[in-house]
Every structure is written in C-alpha cells, then in structure tokens.
PDB file of N, CA, C and O in Angstrom:
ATOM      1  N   UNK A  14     -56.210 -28.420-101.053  1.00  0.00           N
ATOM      2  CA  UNK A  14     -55.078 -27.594-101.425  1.00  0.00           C
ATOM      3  C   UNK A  14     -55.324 -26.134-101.051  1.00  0.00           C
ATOM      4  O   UNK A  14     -54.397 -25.404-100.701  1.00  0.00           O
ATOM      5  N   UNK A  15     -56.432 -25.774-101.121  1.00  0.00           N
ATOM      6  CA  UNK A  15     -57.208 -24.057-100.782  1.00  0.00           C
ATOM      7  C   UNK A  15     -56.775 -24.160 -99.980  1.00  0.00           C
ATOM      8  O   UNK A  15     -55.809 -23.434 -99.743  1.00  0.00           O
ATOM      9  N   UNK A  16     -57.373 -25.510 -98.664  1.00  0.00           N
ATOM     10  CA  UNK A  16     -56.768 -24.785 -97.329  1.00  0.00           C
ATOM     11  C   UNK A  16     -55.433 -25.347 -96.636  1.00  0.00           C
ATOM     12  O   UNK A  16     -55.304 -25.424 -95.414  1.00  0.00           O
ATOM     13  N   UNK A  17     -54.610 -25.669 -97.420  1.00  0.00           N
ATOM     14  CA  UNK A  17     -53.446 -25.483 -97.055  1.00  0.00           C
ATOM     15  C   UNK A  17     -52.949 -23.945 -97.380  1.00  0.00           C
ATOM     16  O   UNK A  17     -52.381 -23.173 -96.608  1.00  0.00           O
ATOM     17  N   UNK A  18     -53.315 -23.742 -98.684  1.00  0.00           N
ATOM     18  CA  UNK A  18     -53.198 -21.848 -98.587  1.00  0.00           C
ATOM     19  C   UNK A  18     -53.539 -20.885 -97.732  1.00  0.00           C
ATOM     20  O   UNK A  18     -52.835 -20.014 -97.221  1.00  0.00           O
ATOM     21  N   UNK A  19     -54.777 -21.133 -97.607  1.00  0.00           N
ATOM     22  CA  UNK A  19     -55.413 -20.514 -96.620  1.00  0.00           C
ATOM     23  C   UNK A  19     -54.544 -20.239 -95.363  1.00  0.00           C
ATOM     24  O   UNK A  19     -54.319 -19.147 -94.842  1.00  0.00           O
ATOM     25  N   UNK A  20     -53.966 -21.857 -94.868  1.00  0.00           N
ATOM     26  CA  UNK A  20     -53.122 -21.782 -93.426  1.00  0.00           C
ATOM     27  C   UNK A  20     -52.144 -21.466 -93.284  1.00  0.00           C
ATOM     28  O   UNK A  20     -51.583 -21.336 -92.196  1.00  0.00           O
ATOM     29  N   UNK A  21     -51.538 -21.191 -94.718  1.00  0.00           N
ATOM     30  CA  UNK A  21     -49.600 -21.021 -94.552  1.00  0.00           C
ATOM     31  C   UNK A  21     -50.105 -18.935 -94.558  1.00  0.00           C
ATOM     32  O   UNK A  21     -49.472 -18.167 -93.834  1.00  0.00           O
ATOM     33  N   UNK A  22     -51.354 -18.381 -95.546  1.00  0.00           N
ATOM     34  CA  UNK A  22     -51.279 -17.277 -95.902  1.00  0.00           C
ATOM     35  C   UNK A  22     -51.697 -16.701 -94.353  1.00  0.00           C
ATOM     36  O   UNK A  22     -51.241 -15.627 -93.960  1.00  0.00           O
ATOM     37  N   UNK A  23     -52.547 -17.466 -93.576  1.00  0.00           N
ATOM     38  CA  UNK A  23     -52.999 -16.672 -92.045  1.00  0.00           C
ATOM     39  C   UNK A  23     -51.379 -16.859 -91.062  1.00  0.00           C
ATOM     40  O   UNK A  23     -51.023 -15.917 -90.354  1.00  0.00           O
ATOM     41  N   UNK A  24     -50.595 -18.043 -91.133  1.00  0.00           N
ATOM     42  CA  UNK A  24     -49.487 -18.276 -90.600  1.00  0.00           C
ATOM     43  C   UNK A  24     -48.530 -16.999 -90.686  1.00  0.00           C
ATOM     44  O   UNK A  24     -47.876 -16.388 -89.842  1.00  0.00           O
ATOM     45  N   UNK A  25     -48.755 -16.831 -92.286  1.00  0.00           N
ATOM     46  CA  UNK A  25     -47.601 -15.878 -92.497  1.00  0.00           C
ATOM     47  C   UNK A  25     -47.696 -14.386 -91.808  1.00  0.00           C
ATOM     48  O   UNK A  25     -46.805 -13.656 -91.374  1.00  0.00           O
ATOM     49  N   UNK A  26     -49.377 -14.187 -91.888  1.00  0.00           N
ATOM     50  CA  UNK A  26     -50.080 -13.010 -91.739  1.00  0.00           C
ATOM     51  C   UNK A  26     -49.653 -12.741 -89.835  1.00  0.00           C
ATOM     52  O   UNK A  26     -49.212 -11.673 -89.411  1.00  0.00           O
ATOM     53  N   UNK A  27     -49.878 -13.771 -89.100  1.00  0.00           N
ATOM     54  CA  UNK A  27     -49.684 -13.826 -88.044  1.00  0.00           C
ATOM     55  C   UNK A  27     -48.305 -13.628 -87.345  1.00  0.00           C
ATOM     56  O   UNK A  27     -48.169 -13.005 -86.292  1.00  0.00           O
ATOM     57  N   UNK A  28     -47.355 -14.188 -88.000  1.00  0.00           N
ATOM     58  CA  UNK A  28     -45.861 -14.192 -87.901  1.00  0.00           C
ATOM     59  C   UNK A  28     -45.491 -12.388 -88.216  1.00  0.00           C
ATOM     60  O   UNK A  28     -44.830 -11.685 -87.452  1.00  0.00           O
ATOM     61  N   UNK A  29     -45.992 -12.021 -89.271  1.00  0.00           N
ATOM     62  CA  UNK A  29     -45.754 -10.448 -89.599  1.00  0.00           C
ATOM     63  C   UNK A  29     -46.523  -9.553 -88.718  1.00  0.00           C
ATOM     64  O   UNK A  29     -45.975  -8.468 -88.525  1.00  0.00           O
ATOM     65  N   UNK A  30     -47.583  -9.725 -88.174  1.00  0.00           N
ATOM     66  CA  UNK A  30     -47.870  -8.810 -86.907  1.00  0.00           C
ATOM     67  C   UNK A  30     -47.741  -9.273 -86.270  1.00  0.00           C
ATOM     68  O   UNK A  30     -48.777  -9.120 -85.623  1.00  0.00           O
ATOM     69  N   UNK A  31     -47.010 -10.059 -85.632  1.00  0.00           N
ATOM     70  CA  UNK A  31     -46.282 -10.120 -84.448  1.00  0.00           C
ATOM     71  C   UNK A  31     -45.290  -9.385 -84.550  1.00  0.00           C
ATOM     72  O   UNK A  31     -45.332  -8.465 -83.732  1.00  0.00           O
ATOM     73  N   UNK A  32     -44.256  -9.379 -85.308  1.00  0.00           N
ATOM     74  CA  UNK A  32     -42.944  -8.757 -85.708  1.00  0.00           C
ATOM     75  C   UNK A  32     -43.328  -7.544 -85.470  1.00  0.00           C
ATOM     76  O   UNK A  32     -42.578  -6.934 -84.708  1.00  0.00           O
ATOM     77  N   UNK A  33     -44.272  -6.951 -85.868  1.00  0.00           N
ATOM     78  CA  UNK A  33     -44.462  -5.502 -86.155  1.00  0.00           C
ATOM     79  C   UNK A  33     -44.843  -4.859 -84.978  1.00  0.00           C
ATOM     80  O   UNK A  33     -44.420  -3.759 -84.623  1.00  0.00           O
ATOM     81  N   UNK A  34     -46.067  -5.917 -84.059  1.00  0.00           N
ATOM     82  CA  UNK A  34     -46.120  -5.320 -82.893  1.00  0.00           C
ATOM     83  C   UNK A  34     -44.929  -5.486 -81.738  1.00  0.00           C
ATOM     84  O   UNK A  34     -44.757  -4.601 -80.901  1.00  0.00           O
ATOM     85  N   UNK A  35     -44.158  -6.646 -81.766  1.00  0.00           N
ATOM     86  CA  UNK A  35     -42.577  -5.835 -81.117  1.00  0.00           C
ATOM     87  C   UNK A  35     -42.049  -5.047 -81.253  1.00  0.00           C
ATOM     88  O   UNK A  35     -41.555  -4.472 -80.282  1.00  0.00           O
ATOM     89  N   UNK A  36     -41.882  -4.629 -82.437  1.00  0.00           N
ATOM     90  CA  UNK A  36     -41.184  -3.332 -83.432  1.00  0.00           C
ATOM     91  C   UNK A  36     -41.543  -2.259 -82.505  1.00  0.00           C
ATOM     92  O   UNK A  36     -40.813  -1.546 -81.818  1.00  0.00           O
ATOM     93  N   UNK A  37     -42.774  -2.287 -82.621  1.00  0.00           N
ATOM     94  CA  UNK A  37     -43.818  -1.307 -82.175  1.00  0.00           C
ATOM     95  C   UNK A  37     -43.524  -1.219 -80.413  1.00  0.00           C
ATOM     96  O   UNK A  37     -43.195  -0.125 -79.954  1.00  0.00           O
ATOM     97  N   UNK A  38     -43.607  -1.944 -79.850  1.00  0.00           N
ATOM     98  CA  UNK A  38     -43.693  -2.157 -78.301  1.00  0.00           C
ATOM     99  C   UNK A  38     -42.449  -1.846 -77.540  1.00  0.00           C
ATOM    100  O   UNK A  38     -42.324  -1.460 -76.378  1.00  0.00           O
ATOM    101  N   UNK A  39     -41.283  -2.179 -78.735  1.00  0.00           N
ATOM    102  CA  UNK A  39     -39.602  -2.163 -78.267  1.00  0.00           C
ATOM    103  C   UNK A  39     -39.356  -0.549 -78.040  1.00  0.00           C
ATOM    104  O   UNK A  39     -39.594   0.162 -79.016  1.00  0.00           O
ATOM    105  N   UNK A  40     -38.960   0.002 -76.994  1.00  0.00           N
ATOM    106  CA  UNK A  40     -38.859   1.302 -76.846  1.00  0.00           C
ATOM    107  C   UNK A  40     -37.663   1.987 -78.137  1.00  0.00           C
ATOM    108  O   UNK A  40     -37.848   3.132 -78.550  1.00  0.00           O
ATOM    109  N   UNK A  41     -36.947   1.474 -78.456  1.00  0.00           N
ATOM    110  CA  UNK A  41     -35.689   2.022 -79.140  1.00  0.00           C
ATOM    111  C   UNK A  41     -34.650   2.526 -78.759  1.00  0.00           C
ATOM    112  O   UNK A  41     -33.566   2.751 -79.297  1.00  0.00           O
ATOM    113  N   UNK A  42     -35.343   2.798 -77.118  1.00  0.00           N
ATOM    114  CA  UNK A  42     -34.174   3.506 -76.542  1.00  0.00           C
ATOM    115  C   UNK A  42     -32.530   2.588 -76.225  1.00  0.00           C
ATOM    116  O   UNK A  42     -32.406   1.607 -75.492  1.00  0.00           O
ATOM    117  N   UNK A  43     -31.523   3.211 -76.955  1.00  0.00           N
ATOM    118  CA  UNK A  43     -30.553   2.321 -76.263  1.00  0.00           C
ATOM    119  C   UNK A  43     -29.984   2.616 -74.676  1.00  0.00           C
ATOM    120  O   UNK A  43     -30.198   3.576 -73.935  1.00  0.00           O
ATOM    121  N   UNK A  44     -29.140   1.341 -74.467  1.00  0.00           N
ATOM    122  CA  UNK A  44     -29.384   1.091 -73.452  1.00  0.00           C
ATOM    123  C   UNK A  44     -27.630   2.213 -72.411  1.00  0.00           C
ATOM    124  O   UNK A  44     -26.541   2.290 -72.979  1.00  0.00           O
ATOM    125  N   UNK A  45     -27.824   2.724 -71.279  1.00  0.00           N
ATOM    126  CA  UNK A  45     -26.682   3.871 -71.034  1.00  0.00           C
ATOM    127  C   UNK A  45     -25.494   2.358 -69.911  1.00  0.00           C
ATOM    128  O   UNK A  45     -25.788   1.775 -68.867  1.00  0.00           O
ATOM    129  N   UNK A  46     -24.605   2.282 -70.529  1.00  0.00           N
ATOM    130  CA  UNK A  46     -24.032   1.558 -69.280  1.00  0.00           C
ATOM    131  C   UNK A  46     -22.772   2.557 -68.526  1.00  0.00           C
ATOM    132  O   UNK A  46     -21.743   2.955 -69.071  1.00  0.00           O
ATOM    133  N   UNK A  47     -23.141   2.760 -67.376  1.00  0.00           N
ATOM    134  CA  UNK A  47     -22.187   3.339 -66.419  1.00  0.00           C
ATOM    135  C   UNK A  47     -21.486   2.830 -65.496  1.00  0.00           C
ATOM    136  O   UNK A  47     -21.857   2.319 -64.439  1.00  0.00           O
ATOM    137  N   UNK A  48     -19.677   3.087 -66.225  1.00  0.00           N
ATOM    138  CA  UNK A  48     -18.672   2.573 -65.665  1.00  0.00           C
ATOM    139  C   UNK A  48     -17.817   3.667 -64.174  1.00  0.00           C
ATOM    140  O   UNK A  48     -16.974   4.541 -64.375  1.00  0.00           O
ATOM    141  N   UNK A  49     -18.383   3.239 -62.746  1.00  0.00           N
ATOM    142  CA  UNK A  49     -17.993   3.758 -61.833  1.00  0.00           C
ATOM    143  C   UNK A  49     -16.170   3.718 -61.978  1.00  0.00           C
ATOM    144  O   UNK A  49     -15.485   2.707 -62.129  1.00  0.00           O
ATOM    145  N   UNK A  50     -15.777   4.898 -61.893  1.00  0.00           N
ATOM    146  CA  UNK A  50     -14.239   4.973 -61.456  1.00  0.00           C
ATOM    147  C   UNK A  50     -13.722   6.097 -60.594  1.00  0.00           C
ATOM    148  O   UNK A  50     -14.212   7.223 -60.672  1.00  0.00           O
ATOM    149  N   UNK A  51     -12.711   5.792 -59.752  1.00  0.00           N
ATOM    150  CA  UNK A  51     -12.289   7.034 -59.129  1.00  0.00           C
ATOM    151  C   UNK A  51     -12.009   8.782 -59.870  1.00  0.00           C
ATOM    152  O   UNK A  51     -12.079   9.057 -61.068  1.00  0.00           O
ATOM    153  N   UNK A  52     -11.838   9.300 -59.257  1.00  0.00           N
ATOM    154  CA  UNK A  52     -11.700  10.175 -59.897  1.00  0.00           C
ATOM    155  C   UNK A  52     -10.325  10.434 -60.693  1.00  0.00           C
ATOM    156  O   UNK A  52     -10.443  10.891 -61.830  1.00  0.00           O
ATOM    157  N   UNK A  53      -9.596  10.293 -60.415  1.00  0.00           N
ATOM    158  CA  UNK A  53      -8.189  10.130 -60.858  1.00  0.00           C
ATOM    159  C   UNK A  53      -8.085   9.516 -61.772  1.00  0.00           C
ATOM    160  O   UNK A  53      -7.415  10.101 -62.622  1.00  0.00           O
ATOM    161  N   UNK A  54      -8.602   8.072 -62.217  1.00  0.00           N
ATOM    162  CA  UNK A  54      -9.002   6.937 -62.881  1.00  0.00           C
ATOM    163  C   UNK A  54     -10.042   7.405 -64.876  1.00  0.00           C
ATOM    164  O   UNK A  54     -10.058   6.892 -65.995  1.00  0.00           O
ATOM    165  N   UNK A  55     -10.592   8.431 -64.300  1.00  0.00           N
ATOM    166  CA  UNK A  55     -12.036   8.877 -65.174  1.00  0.00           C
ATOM    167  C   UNK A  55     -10.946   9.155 -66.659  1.00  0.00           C
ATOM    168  O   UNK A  55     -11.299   8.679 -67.738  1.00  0.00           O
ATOM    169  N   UNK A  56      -9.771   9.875 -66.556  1.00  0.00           N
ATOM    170  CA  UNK A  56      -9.421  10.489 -68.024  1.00  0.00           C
ATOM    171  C   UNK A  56      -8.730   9.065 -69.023  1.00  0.00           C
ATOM    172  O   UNK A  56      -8.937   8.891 -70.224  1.00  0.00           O
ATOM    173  N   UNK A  57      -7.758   8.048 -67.972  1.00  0.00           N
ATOM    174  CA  UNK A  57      -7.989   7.076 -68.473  1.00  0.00           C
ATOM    175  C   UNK A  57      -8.668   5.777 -69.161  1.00  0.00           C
ATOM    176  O   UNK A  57      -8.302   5.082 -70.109  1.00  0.00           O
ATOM    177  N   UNK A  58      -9.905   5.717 -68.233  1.00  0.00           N
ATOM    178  CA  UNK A  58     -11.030   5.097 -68.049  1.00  0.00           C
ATOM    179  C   UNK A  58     -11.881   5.776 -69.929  1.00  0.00           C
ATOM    180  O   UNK A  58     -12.546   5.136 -70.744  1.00  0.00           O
ATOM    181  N   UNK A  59     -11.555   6.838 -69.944  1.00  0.00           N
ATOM    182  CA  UNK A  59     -12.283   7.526 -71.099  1.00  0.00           C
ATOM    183  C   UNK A  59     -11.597   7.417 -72.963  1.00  0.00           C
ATOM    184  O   UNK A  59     -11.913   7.327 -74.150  1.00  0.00           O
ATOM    185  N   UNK A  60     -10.343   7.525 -71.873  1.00  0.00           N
ATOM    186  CA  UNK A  60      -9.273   7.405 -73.325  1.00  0.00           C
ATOM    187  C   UNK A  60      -9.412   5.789 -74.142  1.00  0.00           C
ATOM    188  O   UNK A  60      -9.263   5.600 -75.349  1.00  0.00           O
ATOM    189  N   UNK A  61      -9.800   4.541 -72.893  1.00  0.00           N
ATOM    190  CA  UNK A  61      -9.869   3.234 -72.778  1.00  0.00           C
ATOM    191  C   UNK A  61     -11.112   2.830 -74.051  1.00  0.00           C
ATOM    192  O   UNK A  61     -11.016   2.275 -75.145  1.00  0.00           O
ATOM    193  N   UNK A  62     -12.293   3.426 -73.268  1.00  0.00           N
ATOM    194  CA  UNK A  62     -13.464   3.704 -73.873  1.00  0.00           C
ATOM    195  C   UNK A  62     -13.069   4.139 -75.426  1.00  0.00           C
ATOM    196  O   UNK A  62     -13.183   3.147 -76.146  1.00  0.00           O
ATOM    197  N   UNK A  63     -12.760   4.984 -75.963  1.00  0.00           N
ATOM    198  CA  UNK A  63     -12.132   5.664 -76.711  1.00  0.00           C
ATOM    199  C   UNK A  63     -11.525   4.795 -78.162  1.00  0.00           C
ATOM    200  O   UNK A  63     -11.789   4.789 -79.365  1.00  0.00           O
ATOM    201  N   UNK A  64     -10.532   4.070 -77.202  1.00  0.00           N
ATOM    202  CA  UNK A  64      -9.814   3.242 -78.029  1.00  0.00           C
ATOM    203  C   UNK A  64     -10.723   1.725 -78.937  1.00  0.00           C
ATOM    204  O   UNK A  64     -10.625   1.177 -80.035  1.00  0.00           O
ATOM    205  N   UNK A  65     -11.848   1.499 -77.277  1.00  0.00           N
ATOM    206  CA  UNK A  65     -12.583   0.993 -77.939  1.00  0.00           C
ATOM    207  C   UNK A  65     -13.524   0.708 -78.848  1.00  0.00           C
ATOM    208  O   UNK A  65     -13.671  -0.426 -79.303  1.00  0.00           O
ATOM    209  N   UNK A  66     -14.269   1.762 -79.198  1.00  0.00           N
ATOM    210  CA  UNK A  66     -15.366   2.502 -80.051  1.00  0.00           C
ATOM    211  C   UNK A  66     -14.736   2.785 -81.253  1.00  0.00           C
ATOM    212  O   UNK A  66     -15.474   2.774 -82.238  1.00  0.00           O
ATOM    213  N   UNK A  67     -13.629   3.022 -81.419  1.00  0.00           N
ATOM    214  CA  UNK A  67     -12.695   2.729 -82.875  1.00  0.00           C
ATOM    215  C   UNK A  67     -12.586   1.447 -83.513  1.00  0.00           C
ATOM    216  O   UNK A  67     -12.682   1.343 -84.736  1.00  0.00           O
ATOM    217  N   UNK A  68     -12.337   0.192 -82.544  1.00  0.00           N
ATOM    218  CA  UNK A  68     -12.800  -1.077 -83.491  1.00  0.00           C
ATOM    219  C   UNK A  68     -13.944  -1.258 -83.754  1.00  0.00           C
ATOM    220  O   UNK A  68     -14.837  -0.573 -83.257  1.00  0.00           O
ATOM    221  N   UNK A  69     -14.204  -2.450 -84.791  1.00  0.00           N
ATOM    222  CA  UNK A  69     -15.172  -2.830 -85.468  1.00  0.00           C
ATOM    223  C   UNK A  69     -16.258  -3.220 -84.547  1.00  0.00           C
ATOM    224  O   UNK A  69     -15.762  -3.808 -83.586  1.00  0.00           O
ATOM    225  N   UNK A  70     -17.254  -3.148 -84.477  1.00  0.00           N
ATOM    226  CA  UNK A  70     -18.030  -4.036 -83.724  1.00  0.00           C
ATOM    227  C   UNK A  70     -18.037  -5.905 -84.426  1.00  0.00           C
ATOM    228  O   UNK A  70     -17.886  -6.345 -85.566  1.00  0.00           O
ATOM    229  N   UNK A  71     -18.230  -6.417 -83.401  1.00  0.00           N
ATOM    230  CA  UNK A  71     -18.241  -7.825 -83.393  1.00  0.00           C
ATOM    231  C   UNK A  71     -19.121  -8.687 -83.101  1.00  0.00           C
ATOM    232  O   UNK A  71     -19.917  -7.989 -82.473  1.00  0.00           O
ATOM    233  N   UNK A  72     -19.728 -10.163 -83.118  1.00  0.00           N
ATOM    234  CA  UNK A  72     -20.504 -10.640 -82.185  1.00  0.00           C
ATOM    235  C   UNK A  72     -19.782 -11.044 -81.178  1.00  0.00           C
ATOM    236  O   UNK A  72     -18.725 -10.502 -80.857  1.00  0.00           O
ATOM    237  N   UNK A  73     -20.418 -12.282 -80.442  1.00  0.00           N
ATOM    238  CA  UNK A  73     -19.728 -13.017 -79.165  1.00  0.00           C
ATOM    239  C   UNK A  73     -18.807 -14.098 -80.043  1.00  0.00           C
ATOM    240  O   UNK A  73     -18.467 -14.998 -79.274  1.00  0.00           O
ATOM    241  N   UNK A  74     -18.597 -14.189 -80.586  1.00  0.00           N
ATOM    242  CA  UNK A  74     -17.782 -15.150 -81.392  1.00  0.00           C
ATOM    243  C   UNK A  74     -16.721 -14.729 -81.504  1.00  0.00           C
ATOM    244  O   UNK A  74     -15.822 -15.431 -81.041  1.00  0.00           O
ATOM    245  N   UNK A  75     -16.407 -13.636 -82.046  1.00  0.00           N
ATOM    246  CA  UNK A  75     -15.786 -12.244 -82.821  1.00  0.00           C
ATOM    247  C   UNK A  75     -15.912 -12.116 -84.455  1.00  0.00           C
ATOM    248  O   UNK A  75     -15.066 -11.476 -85.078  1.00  0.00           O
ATOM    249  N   UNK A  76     -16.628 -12.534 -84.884  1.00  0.00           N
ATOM    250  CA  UNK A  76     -17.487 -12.244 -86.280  1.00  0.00           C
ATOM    251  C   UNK A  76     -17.899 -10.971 -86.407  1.00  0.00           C
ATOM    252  O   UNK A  76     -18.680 -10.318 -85.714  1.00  0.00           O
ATOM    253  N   UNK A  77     -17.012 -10.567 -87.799  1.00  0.00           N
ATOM    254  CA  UNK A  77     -18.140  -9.031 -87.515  1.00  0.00           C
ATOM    255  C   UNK A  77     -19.332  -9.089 -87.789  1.00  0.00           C
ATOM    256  O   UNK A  77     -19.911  -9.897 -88.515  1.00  0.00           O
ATOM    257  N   UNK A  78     -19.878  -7.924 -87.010  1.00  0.00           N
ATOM    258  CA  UNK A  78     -21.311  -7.670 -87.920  1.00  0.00           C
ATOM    259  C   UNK A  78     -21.852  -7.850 -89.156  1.00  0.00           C
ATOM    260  O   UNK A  78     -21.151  -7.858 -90.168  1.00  0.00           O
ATOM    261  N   UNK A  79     -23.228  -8.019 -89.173  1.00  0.00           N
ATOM    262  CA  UNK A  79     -23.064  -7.901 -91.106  1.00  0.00           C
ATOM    263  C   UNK A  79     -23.525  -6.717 -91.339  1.00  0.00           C
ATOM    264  O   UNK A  79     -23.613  -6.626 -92.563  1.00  0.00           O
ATOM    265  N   UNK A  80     -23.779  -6.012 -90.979  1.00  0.00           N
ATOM    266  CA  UNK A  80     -24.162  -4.780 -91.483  1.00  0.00           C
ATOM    267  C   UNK A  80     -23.756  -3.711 -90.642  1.00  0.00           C
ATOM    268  O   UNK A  80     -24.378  -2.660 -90.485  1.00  0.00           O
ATOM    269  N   UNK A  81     -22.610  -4.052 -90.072  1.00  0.00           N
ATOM    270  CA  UNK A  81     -21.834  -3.008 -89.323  1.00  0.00           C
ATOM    271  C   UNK A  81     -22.852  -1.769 -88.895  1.00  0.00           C
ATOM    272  O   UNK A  81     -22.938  -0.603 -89.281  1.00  0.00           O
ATOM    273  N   UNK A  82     -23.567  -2.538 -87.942  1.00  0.00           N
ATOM    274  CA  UNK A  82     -24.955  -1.379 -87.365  1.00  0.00           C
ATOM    275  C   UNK A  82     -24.629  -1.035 -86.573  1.00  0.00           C
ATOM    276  O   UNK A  82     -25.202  -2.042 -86.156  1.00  0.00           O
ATOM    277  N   UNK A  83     -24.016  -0.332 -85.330  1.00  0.00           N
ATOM    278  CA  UNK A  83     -24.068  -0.331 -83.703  1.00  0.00           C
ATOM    279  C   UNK A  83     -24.743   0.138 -82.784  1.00  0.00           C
ATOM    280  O   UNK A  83     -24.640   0.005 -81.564  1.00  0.00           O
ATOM    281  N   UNK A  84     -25.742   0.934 -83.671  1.00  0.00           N
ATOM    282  CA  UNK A  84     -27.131   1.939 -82.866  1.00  0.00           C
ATOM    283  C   UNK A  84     -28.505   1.170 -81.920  1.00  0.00           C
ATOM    284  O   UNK A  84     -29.456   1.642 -81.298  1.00  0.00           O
ATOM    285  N   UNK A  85     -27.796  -0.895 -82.328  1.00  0.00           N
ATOM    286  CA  UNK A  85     -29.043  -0.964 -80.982  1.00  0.00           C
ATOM    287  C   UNK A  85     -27.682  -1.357 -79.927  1.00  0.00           C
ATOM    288  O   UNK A  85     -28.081  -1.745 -78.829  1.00  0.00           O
ATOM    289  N   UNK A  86     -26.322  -1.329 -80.051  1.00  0.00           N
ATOM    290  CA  UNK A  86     -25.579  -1.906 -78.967  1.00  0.00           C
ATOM    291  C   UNK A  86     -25.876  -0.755 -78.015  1.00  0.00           C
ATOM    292  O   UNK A  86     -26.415   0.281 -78.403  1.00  0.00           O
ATOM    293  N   UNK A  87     -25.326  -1.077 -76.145  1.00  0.00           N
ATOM    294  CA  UNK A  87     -25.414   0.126 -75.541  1.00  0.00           C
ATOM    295  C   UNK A  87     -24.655   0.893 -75.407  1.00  0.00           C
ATOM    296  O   UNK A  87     -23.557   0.400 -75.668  1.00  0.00           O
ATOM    297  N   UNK A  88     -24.561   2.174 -75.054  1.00  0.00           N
ATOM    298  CA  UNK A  88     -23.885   3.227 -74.908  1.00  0.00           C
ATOM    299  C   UNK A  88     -23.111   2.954 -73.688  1.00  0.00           C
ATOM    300  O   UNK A  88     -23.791   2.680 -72.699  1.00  0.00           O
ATOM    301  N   UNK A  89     -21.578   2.975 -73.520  1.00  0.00           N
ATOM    302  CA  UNK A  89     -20.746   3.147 -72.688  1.00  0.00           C
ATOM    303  C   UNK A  89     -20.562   4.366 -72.103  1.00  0.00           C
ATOM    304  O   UNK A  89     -20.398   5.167 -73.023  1.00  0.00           O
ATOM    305  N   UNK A  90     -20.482   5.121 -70.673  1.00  0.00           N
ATOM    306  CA  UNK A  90     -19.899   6.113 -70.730  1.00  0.00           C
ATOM    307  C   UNK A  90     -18.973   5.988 -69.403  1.00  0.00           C
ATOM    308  O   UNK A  90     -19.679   5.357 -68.616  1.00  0.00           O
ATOM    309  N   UNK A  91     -17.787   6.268 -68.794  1.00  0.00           N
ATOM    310  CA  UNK A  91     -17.094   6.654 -67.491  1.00  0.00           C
ATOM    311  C   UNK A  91     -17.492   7.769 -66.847  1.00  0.00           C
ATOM    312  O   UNK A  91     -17.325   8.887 -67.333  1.00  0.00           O
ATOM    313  N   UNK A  92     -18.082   7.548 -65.636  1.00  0.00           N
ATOM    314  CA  UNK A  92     -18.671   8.457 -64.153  1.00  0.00           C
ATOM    315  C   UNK A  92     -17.835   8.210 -63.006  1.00  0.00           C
ATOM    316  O   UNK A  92     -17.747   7.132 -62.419  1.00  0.00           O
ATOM    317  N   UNK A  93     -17.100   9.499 -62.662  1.00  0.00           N
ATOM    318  CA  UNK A  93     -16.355   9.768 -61.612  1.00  0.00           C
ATOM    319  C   UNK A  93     -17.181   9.190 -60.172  1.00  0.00           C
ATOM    320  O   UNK A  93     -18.303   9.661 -59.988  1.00  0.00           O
ATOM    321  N   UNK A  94     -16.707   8.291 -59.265  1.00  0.00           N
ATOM    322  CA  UNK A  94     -17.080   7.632 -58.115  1.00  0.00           C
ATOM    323  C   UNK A  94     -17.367   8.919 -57.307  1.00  0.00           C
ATOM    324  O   UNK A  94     -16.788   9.859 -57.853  1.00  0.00           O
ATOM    325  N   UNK A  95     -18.088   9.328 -56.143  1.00  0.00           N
ATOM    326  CA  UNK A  95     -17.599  11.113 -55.076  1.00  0.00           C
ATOM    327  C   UNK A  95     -17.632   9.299 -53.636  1.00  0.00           C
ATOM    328  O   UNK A  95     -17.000   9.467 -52.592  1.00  0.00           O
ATOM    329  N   UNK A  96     -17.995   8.599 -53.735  1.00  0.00           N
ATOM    330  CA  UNK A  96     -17.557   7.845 -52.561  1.00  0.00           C
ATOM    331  C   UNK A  96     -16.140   7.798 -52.110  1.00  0.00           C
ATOM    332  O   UNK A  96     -15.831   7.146 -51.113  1.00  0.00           O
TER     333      UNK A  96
END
C-alpha cells in the first residue's frame, strides 16, 4: 500500500513540474496576426476588426469562454499593402 503512495505521490510530483516547466518555457508573448489590405481598403478593414473585438470571445464550437480571458488569443491588426 506504501508503494502505491509512493507512485501516485512521484506521478503527481512529475505531472506538476512538467506543467510548470512549460509555464516556464512558453514565451507569453501573444501572437501579432497581420491582415494585408489595399490602401483604400485599411479604414474599413479596421472598423471590421473593430466590430469584432466587441463580441464575446468564443471557442470553435461557439461556446463561450469560461473565464472570458482573451490575453492568450492573438492580436489582430490591418497593414496597408505599398505593392
């Protein structure tokens, strides 16, 4: 019975630094996504953006969040095309 303790308490021990060293390893940085548009295109393209960042966040399902977090989703922004 000891060493079934023994194996669930090193299991557990092992499972928690792991966690911690991802924690640790994961930069935090979120991530920048850049939406190319003409130039003409950019004030719409922004207002779009805009409209979106006002709803709720969701998953892929459309479930909201549970803790309505959005600081690891990535950052959207619209960049004028010069091509």
């Amino acid at each position: 019975m000891k060493r079934l303790a023994l194996l669930t308490a090193a299991a557990t021990c092992t499972a928690v630094a792991a966690y911690a060293a991802t924690e640790v390893l994961n930069p935090g940085a979120a991530t920048v996504i850049e939406i190319e548009v003409a130039p003409h295109e950019l004030a719409q393209c922004r207002e779009t953006l805009q409209q979106i960042g006002s709803m709720p966040a969701v998953t892929d399902d459309g479930s909201p969040l549970l803790f309505q977090s959005s600081e690891d989703l990535p950052q959207v922004r619209c960049v004028a095309t010069t091509v």
